[in-house]
Each structure stands twice: as C-alpha cells, then as structure tokens.
PDB file of N, CA and C in Angstrom:
ATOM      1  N   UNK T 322       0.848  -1.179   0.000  1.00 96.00           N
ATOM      2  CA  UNK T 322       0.000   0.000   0.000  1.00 96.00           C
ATOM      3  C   UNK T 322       0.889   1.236   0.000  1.00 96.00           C
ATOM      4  N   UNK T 323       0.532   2.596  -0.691  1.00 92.00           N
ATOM      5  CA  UNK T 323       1.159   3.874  -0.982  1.00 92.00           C
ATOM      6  C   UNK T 323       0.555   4.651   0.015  1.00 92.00           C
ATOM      7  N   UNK T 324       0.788   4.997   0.571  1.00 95.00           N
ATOM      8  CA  UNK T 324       0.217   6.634   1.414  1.00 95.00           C
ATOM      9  C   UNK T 324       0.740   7.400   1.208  1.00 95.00           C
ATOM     10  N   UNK T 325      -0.433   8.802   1.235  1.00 96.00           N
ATOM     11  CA  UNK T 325       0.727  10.131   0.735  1.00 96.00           C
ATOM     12  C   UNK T 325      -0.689  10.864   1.658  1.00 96.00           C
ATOM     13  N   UNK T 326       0.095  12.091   1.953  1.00 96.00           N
ATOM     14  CA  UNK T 326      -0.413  13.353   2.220  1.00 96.00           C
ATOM     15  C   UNK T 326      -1.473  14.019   1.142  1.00 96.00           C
ATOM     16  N   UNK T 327      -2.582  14.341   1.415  1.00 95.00           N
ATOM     17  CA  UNK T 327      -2.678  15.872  -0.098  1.00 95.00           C
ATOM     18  C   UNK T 327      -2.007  16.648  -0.200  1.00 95.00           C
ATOM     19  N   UNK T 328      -1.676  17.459   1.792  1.00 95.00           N
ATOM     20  CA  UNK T 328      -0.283  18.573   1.646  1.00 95.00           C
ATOM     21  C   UNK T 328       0.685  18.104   0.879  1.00 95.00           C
ATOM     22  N   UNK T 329       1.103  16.736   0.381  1.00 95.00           N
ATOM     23  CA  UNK T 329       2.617  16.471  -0.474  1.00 95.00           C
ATOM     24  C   UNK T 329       1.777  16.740  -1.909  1.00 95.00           C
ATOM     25  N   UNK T 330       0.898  16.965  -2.614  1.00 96.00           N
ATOM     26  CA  UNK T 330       0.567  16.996  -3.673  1.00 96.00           C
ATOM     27  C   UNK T 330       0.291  18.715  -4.278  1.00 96.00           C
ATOM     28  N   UNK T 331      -0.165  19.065  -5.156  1.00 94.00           N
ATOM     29  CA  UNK T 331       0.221  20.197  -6.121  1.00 94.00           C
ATOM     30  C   UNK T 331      -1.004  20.905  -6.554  1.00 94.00           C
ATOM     31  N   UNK T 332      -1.424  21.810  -5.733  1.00 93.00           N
ATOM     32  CA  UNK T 332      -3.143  22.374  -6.082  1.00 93.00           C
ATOM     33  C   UNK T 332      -3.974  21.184  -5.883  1.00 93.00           C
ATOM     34  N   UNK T 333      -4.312  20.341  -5.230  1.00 96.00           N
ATOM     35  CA  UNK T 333      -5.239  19.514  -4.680  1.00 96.00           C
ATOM     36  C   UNK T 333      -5.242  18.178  -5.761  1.00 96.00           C
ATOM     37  N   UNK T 334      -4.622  18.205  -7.097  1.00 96.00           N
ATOM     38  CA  UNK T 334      -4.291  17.513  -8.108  1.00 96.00           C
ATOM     39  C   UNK T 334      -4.070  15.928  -7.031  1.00 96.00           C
ATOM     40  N   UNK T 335      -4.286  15.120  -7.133  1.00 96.00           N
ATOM     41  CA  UNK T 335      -3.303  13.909  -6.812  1.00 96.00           C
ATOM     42  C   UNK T 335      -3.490  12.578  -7.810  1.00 96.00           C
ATOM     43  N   UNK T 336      -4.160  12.868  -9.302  1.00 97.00           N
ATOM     44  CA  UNK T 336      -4.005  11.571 -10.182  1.00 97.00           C
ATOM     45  C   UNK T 336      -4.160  12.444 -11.296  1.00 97.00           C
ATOM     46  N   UNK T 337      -3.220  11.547 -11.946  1.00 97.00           N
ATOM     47  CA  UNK T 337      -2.736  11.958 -13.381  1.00 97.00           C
ATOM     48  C   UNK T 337      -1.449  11.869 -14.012  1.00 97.00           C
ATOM     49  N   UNK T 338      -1.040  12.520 -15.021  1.00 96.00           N
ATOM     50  CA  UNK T 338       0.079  12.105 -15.945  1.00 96.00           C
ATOM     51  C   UNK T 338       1.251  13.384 -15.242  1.00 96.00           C
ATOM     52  N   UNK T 339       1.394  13.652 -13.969  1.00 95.00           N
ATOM     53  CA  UNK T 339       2.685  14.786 -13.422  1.00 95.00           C
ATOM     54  C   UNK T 339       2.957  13.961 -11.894  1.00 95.00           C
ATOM     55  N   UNK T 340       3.813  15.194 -11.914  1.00 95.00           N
ATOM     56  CA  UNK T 340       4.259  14.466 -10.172  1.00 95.00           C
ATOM     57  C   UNK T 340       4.199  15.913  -9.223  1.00 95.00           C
ATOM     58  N   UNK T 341       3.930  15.916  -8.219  1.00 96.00           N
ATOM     59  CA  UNK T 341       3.988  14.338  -7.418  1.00 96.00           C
ATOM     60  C   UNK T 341       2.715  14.036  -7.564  1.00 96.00           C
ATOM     61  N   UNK T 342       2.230  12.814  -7.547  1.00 96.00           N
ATOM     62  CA  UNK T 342       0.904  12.043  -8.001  1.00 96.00           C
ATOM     63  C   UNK T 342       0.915  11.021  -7.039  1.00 96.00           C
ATOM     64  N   UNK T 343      -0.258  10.702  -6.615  1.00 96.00           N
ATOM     65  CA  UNK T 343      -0.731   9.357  -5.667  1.00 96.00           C
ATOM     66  C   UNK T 343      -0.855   8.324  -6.638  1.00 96.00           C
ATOM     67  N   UNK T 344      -1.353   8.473  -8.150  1.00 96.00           N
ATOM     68  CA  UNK T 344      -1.781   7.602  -8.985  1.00 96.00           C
ATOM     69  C   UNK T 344      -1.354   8.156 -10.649  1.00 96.00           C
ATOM     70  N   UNK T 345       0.290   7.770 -11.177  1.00 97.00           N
ATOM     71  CA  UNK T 345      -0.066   8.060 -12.207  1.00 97.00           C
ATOM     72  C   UNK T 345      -0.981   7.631 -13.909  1.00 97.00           C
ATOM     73  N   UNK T 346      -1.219   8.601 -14.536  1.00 97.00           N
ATOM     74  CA  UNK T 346      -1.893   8.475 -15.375  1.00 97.00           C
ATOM     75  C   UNK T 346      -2.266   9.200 -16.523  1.00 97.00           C
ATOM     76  N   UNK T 347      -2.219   8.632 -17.956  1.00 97.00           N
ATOM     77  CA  UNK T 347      -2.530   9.780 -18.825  1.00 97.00           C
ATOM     78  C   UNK T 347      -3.750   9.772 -19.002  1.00 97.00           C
ATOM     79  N   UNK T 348      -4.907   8.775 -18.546  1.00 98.00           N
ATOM     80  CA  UNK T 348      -6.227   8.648 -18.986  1.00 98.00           C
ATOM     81  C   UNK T 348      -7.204   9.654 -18.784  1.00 98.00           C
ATOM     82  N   UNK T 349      -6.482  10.336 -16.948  1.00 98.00           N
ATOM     83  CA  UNK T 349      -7.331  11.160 -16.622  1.00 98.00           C
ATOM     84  C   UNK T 349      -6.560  11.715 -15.234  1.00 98.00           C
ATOM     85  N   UNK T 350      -7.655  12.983 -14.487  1.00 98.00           N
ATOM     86  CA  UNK T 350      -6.833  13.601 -13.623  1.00 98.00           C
ATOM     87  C   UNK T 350      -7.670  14.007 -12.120  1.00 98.00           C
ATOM     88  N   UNK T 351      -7.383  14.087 -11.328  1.00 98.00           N
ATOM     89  CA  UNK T 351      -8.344  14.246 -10.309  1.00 98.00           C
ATOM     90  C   UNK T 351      -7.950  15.358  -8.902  1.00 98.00           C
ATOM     91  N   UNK T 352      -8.715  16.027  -8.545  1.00 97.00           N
ATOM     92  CA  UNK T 352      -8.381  17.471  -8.106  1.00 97.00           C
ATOM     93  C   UNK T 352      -9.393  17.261  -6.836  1.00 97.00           C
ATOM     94  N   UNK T 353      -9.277  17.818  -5.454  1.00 98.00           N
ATOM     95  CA  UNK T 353     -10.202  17.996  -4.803  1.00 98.00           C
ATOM     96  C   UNK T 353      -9.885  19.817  -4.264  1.00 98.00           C
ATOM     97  N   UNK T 354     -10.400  21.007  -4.622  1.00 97.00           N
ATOM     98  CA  UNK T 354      -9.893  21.816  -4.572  1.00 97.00           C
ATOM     99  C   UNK T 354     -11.349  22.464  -3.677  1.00 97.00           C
ATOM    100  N   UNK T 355     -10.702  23.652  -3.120  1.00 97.00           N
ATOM    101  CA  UNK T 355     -11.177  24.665  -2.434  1.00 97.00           C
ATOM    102  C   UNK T 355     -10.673  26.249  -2.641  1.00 97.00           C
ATOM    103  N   UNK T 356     -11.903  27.164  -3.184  1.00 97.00           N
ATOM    104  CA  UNK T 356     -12.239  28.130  -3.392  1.00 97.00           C
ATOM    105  C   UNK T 356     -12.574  28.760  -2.419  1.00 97.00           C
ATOM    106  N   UNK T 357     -11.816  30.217  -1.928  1.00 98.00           N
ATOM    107  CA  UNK T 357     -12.430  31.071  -0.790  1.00 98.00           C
ATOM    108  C   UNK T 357     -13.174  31.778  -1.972  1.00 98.00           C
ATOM    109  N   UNK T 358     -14.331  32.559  -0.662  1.00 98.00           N
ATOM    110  CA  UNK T 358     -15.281  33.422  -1.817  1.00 98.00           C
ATOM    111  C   UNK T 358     -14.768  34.865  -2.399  1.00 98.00           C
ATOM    112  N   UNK T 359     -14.583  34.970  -3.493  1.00 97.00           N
ATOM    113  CA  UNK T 359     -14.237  36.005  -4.035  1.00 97.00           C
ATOM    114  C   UNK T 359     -12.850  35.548  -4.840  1.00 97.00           C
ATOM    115  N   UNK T 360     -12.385  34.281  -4.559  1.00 96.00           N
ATOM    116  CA  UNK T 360     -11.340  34.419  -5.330  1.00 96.00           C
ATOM    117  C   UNK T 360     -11.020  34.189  -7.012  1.00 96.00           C
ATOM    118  N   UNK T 361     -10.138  34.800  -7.026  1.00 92.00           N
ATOM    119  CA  UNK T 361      -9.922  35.259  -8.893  1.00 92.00           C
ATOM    120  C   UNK T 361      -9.130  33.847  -9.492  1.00 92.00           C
ATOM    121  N   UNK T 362     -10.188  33.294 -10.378  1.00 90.00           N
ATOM    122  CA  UNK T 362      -9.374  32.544 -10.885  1.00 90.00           C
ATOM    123  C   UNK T 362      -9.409  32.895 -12.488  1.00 90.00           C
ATOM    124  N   UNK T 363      -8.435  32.339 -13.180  1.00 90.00           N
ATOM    125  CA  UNK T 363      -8.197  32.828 -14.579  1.00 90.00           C
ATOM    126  C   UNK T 363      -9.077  32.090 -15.541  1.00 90.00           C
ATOM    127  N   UNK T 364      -9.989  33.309 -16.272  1.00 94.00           N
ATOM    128  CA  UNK T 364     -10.648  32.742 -17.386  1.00 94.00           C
ATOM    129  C   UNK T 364      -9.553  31.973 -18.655  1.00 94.00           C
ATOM    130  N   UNK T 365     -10.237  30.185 -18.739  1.00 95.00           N
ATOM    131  CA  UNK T 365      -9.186  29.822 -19.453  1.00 95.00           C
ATOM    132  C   UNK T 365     -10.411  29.026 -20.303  1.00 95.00           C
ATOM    133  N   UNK T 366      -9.414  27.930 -20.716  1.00 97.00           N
ATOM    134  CA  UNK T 366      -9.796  26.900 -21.627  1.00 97.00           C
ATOM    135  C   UNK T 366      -9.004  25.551 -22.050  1.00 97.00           C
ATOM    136  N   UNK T 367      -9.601  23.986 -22.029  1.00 97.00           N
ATOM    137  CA  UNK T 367      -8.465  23.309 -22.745  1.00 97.00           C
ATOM    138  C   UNK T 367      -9.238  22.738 -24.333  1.00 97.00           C
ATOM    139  N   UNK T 368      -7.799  22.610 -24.141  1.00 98.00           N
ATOM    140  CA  UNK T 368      -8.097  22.492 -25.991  1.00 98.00           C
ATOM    141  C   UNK T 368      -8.185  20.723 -26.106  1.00 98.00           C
ATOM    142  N   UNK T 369      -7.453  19.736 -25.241  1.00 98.00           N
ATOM    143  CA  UNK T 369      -7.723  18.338 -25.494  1.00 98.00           C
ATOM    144  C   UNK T 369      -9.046  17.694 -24.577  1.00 98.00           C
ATOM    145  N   UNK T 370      -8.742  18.567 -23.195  1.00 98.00           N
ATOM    146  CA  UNK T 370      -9.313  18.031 -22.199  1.00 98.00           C
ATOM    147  C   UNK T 370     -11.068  18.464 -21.398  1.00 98.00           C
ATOM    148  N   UNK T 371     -11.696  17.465 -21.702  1.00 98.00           N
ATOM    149  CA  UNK T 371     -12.834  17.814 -20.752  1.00 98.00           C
ATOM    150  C   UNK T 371     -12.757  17.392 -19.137  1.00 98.00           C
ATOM    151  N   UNK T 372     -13.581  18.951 -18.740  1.00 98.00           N
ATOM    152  CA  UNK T 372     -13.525  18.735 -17.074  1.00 98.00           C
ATOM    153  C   UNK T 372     -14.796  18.364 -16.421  1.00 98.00           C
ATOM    154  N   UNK T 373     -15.006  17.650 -15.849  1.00 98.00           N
ATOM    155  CA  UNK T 373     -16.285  17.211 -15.323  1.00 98.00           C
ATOM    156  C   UNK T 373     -15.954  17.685 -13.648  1.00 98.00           C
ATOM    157  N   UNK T 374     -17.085  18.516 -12.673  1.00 98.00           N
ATOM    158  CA  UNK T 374     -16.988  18.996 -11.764  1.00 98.00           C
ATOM    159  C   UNK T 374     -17.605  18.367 -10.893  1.00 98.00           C
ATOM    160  N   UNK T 375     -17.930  18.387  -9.710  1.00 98.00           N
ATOM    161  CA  UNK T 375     -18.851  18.112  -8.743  1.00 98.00           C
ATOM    162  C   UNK T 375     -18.722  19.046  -7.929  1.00 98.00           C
ATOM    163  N   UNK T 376     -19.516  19.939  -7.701  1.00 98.00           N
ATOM    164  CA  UNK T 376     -19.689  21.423  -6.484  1.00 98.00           C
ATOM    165  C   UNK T 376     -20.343  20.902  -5.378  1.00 98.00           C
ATOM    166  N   UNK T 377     -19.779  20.256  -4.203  1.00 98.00           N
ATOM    167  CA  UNK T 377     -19.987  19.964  -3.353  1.00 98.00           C
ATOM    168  C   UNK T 377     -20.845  20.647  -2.104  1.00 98.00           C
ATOM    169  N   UNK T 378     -19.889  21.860  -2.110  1.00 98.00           N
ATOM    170  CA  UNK T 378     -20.345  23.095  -1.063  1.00 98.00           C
ATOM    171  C   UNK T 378     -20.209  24.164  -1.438  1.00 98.00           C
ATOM    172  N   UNK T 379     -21.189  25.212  -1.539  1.00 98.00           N
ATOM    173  CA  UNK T 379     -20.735  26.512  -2.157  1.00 98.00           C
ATOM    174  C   UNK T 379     -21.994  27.440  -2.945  1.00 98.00           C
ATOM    175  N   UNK T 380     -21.700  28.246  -3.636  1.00 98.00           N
ATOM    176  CA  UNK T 380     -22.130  29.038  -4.602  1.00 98.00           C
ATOM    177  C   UNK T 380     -20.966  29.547  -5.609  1.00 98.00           C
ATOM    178  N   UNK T 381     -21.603  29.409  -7.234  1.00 98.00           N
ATOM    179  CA  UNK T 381     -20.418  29.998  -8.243  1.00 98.00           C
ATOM    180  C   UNK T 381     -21.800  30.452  -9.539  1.00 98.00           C
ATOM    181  N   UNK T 382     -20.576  31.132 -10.075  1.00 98.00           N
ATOM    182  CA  UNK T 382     -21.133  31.457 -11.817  1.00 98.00           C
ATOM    183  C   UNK T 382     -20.094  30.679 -12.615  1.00 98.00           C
ATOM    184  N   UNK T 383     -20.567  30.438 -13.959  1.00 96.00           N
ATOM    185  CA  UNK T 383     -19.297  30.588 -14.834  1.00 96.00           C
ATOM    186  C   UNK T 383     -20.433  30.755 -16.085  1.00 96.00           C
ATOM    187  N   UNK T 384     -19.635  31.474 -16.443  1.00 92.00           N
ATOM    188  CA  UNK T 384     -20.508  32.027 -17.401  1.00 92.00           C
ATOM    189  C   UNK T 384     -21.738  32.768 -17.060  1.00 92.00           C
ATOM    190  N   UNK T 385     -23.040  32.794 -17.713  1.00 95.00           N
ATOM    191  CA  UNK T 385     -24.290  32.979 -17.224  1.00 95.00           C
ATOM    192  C   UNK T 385     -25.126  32.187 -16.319  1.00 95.00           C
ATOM    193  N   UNK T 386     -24.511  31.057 -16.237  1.00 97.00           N
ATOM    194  CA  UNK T 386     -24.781  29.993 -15.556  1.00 97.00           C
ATOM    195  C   UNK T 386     -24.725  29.493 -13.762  1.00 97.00           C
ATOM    196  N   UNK T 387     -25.387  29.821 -13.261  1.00 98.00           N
ATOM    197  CA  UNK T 387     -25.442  29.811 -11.557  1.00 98.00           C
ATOM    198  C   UNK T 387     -25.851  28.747 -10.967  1.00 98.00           C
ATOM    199  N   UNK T 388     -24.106  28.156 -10.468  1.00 98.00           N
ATOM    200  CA  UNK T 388     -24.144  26.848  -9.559  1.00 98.00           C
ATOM    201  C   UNK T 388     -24.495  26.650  -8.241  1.00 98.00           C
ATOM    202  N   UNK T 389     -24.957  25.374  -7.738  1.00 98.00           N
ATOM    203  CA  UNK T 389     -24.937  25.601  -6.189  1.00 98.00           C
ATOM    204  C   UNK T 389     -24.408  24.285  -5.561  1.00 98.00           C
ATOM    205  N   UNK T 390     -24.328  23.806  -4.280  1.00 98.00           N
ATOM    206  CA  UNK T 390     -24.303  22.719  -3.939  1.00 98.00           C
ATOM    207  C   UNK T 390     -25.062  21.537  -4.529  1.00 98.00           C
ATOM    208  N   UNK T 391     -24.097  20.946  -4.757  1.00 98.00           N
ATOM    209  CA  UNK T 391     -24.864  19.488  -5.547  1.00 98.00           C
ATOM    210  C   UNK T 391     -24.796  19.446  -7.050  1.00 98.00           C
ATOM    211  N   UNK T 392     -24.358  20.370  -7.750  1.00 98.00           N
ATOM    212  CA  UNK T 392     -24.369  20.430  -9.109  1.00 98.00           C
ATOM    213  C   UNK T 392     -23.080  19.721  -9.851  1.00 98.00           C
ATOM    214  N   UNK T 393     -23.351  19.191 -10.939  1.00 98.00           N
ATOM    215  CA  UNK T 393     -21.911  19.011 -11.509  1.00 98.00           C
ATOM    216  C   UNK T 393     -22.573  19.479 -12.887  1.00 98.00           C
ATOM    217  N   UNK T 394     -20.969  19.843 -13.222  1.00 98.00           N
ATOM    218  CA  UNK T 394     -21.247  20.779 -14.333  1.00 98.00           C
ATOM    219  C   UNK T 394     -20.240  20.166 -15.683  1.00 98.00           C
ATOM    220  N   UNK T 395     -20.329  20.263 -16.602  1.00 98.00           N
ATOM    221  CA  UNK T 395     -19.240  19.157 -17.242  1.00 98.00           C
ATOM    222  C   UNK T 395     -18.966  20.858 -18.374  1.00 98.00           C
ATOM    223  N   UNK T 396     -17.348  21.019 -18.772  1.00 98.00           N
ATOM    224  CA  UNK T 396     -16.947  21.920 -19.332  1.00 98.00           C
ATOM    225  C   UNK T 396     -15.969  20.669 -20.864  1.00 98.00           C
ATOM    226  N   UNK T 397     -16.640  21.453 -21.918  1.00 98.00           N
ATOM    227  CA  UNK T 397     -16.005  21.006 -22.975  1.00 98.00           C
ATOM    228  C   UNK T 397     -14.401  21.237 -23.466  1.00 98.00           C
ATOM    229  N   UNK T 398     -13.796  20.576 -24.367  1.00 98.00           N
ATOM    230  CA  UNK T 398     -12.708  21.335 -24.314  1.00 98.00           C
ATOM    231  C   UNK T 398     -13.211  22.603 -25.627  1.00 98.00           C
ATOM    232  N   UNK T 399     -12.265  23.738 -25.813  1.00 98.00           N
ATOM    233  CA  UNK T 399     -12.427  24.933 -26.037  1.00 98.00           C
ATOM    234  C   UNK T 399     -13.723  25.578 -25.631  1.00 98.00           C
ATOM    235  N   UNK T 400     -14.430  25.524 -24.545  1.00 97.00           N
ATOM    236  CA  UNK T 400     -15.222  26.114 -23.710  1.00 97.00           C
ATOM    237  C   UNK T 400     -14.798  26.820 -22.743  1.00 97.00           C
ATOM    238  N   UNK T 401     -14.817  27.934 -22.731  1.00 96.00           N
ATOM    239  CA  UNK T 401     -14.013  29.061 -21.494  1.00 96.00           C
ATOM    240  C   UNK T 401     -14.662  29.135 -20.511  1.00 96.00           C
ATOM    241  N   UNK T 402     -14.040  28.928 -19.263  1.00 96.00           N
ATOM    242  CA  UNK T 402     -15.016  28.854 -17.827  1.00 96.00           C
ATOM    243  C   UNK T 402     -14.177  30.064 -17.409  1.00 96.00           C
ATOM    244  N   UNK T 403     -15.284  30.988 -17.178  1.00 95.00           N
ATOM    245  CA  UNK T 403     -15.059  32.165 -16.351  1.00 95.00           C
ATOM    246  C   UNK T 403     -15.115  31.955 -14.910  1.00 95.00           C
ATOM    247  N   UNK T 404     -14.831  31.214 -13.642  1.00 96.00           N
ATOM    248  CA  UNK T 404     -15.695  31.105 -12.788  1.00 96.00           C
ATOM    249  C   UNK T 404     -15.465  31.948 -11.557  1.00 96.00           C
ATOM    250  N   UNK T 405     -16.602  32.705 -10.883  1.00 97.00           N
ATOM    251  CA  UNK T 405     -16.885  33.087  -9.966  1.00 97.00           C
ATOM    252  C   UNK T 405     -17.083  32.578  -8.397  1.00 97.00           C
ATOM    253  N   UNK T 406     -16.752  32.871  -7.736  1.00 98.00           N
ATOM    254  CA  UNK T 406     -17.077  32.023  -6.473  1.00 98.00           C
ATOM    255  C   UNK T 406     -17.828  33.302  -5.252  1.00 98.00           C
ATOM    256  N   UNK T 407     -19.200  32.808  -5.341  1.00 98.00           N
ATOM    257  CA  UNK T 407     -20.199  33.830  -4.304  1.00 98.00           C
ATOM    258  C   UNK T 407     -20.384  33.207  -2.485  1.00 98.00           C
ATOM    259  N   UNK T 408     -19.365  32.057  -2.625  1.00 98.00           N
ATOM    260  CA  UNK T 408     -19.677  31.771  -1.236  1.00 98.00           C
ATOM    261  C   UNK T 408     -17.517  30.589  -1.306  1.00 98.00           C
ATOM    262  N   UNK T 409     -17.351  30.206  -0.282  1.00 98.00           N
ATOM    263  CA  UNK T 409     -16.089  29.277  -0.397  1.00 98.00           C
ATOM    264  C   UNK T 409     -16.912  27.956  -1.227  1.00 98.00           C
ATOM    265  N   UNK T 410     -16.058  27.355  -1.868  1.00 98.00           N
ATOM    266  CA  UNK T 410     -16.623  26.352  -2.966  1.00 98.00           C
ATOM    267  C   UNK T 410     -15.468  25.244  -2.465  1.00 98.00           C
ATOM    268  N   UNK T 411     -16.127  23.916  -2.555  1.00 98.00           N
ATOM    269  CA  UNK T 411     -15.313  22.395  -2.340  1.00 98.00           C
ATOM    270  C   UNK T 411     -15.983  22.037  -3.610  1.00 98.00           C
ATOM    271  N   UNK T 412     -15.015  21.233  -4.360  1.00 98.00           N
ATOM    272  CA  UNK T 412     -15.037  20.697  -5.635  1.00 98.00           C
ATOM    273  C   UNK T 412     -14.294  19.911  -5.695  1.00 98.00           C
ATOM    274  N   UNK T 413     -14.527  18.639  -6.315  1.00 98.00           N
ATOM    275  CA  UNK T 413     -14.217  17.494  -6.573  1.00 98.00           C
ATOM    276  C   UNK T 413     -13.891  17.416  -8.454  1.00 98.00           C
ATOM    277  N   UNK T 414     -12.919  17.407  -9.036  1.00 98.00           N
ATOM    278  CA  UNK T 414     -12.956  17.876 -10.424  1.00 98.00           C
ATOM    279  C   UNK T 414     -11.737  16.913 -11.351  1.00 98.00           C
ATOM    280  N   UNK T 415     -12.416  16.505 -12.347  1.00 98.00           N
ATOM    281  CA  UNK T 415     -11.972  15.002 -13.151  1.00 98.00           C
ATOM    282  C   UNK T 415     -11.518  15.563 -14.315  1.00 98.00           C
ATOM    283  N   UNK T 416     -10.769  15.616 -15.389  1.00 98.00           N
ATOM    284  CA  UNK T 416      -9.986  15.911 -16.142  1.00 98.00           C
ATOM    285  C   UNK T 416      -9.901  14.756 -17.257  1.00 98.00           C
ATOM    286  N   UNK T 417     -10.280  14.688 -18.061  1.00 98.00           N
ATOM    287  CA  UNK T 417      -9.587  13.500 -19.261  1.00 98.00           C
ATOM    288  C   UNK T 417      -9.632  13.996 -20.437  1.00 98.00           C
ATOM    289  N   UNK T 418      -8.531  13.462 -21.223  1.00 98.00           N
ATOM    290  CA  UNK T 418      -7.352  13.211 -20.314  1.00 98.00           C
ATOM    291  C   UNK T 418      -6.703  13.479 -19.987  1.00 98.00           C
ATOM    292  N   UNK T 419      -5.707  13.155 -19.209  1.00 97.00           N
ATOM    293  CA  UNK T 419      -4.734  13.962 -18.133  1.00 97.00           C
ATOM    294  C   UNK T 419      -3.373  14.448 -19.569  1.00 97.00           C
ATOM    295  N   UNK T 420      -3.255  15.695 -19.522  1.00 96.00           N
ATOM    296  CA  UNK T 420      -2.506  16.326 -21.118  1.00 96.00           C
ATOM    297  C   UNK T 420      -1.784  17.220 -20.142  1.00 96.00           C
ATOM    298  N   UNK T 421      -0.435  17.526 -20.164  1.00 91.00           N
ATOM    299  CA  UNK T 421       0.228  18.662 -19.563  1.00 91.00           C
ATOM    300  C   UNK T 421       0.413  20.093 -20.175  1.00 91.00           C
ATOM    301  N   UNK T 422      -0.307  20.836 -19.684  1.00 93.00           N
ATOM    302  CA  UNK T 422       0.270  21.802 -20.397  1.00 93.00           C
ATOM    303  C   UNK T 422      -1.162  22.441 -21.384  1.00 93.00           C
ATOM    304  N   UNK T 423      -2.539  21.929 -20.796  1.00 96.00           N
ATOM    305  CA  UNK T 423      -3.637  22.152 -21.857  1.00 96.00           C
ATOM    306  C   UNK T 423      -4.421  23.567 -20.645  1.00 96.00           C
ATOM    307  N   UNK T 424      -4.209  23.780 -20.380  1.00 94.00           N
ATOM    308  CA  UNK T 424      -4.661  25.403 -19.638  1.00 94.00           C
ATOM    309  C   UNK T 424      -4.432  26.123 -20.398  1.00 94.00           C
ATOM    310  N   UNK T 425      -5.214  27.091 -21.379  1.00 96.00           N
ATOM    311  CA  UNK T 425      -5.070  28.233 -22.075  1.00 96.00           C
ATOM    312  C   UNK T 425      -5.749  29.419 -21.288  1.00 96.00           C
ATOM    313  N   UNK T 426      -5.239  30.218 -21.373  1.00 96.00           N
ATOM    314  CA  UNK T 426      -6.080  31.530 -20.470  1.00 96.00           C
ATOM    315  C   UNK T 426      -6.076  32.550 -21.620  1.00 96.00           C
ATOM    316  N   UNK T 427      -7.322  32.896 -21.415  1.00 94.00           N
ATOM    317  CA  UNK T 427      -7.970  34.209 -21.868  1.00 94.00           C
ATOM    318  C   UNK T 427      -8.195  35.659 -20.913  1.00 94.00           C
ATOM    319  N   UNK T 428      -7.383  37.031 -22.353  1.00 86.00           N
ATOM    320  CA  UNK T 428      -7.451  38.068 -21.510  1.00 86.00           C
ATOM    321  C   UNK T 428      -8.606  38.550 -21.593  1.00 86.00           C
TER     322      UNK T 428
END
C-alpha cells in the first residue's frame, strides 16, 4: 500500500500524468480543490481536455450559468469557464485526459 499526504501533492491535483501524483496516469486527472469566496481565478480553456466537476459546497457562476451545492457541471474542451465564487466552494474535479500543459487563459 502507498500513502501520501494531499499537503505532499500540487493544487489539490493527486491523479494523473505529473508528479507528485498518488496515482499516475494519462487517462485522466483528479483534483479535490477549495475556493475562498471572491477568489480570482483565470478565465481559461483546454483544448484536449474535458472537465467534469462536482460542487460539493458553495455558490459559483461561470458564465451565465449559476451553480450551487450538488451540481456538476461538465466543461467542454475549447469552452471558457469564467468562474466566480459567491460563497467558499469544495469541488471534486476530473480531467480527461490527463494532457500537460492544456490550460489556455484568456485576456
């Protein structure tokens, strides 16, 4: 058996095709992240990879679109997620496939 920390892992990331990883993989990628409210994250986009979400706890926008607890939201690739956060947000967020380097940001 492997044990690892999340603190040893890289933005809440811990499976996928980078390190440090609990599980590597190019198939796909897995994130458990936390949003304080108000924070700025960068309007982007990937170009290989779709993200499938699960909004656990919280309130967000992205786009015109207004999330809440319990929603999952699935983002295409070249689909730009603007997202907003109106309350702290826990998210659970899947990636495939796991591609390095597919974050494009828009000014």
């Amino acid at each position: 058996m492997k044990v690892m920390k999340m603190s040893e892992m890289k933005g809440g990331w811990f499976t996928g095709d980078f390190e440090p990883t609990a599980f590597r993989t190019k198939d796909f990628e897995v994130c458990y992240k936390v949003h304080a409210k108000g924070e700025q994250w960068p309007k982007h986009y990937h170009k290989e990879a779709t993200e499938i979400n699960y909004l656990i706890r919280g309130r967000m926008r992205i786009g015109e679109t207004e999330l809440e607890q319990g929603d999952i939201f699935v983002i295409e690739p070249n689909e730009v997620a603007d997202p907003e956060f109106h309350e702290e947000c826990e998210l659970i967020v899947v990636k495939t496939p796991s591609v390095i380097g597919d974050k494009y940001e828009v000014d």
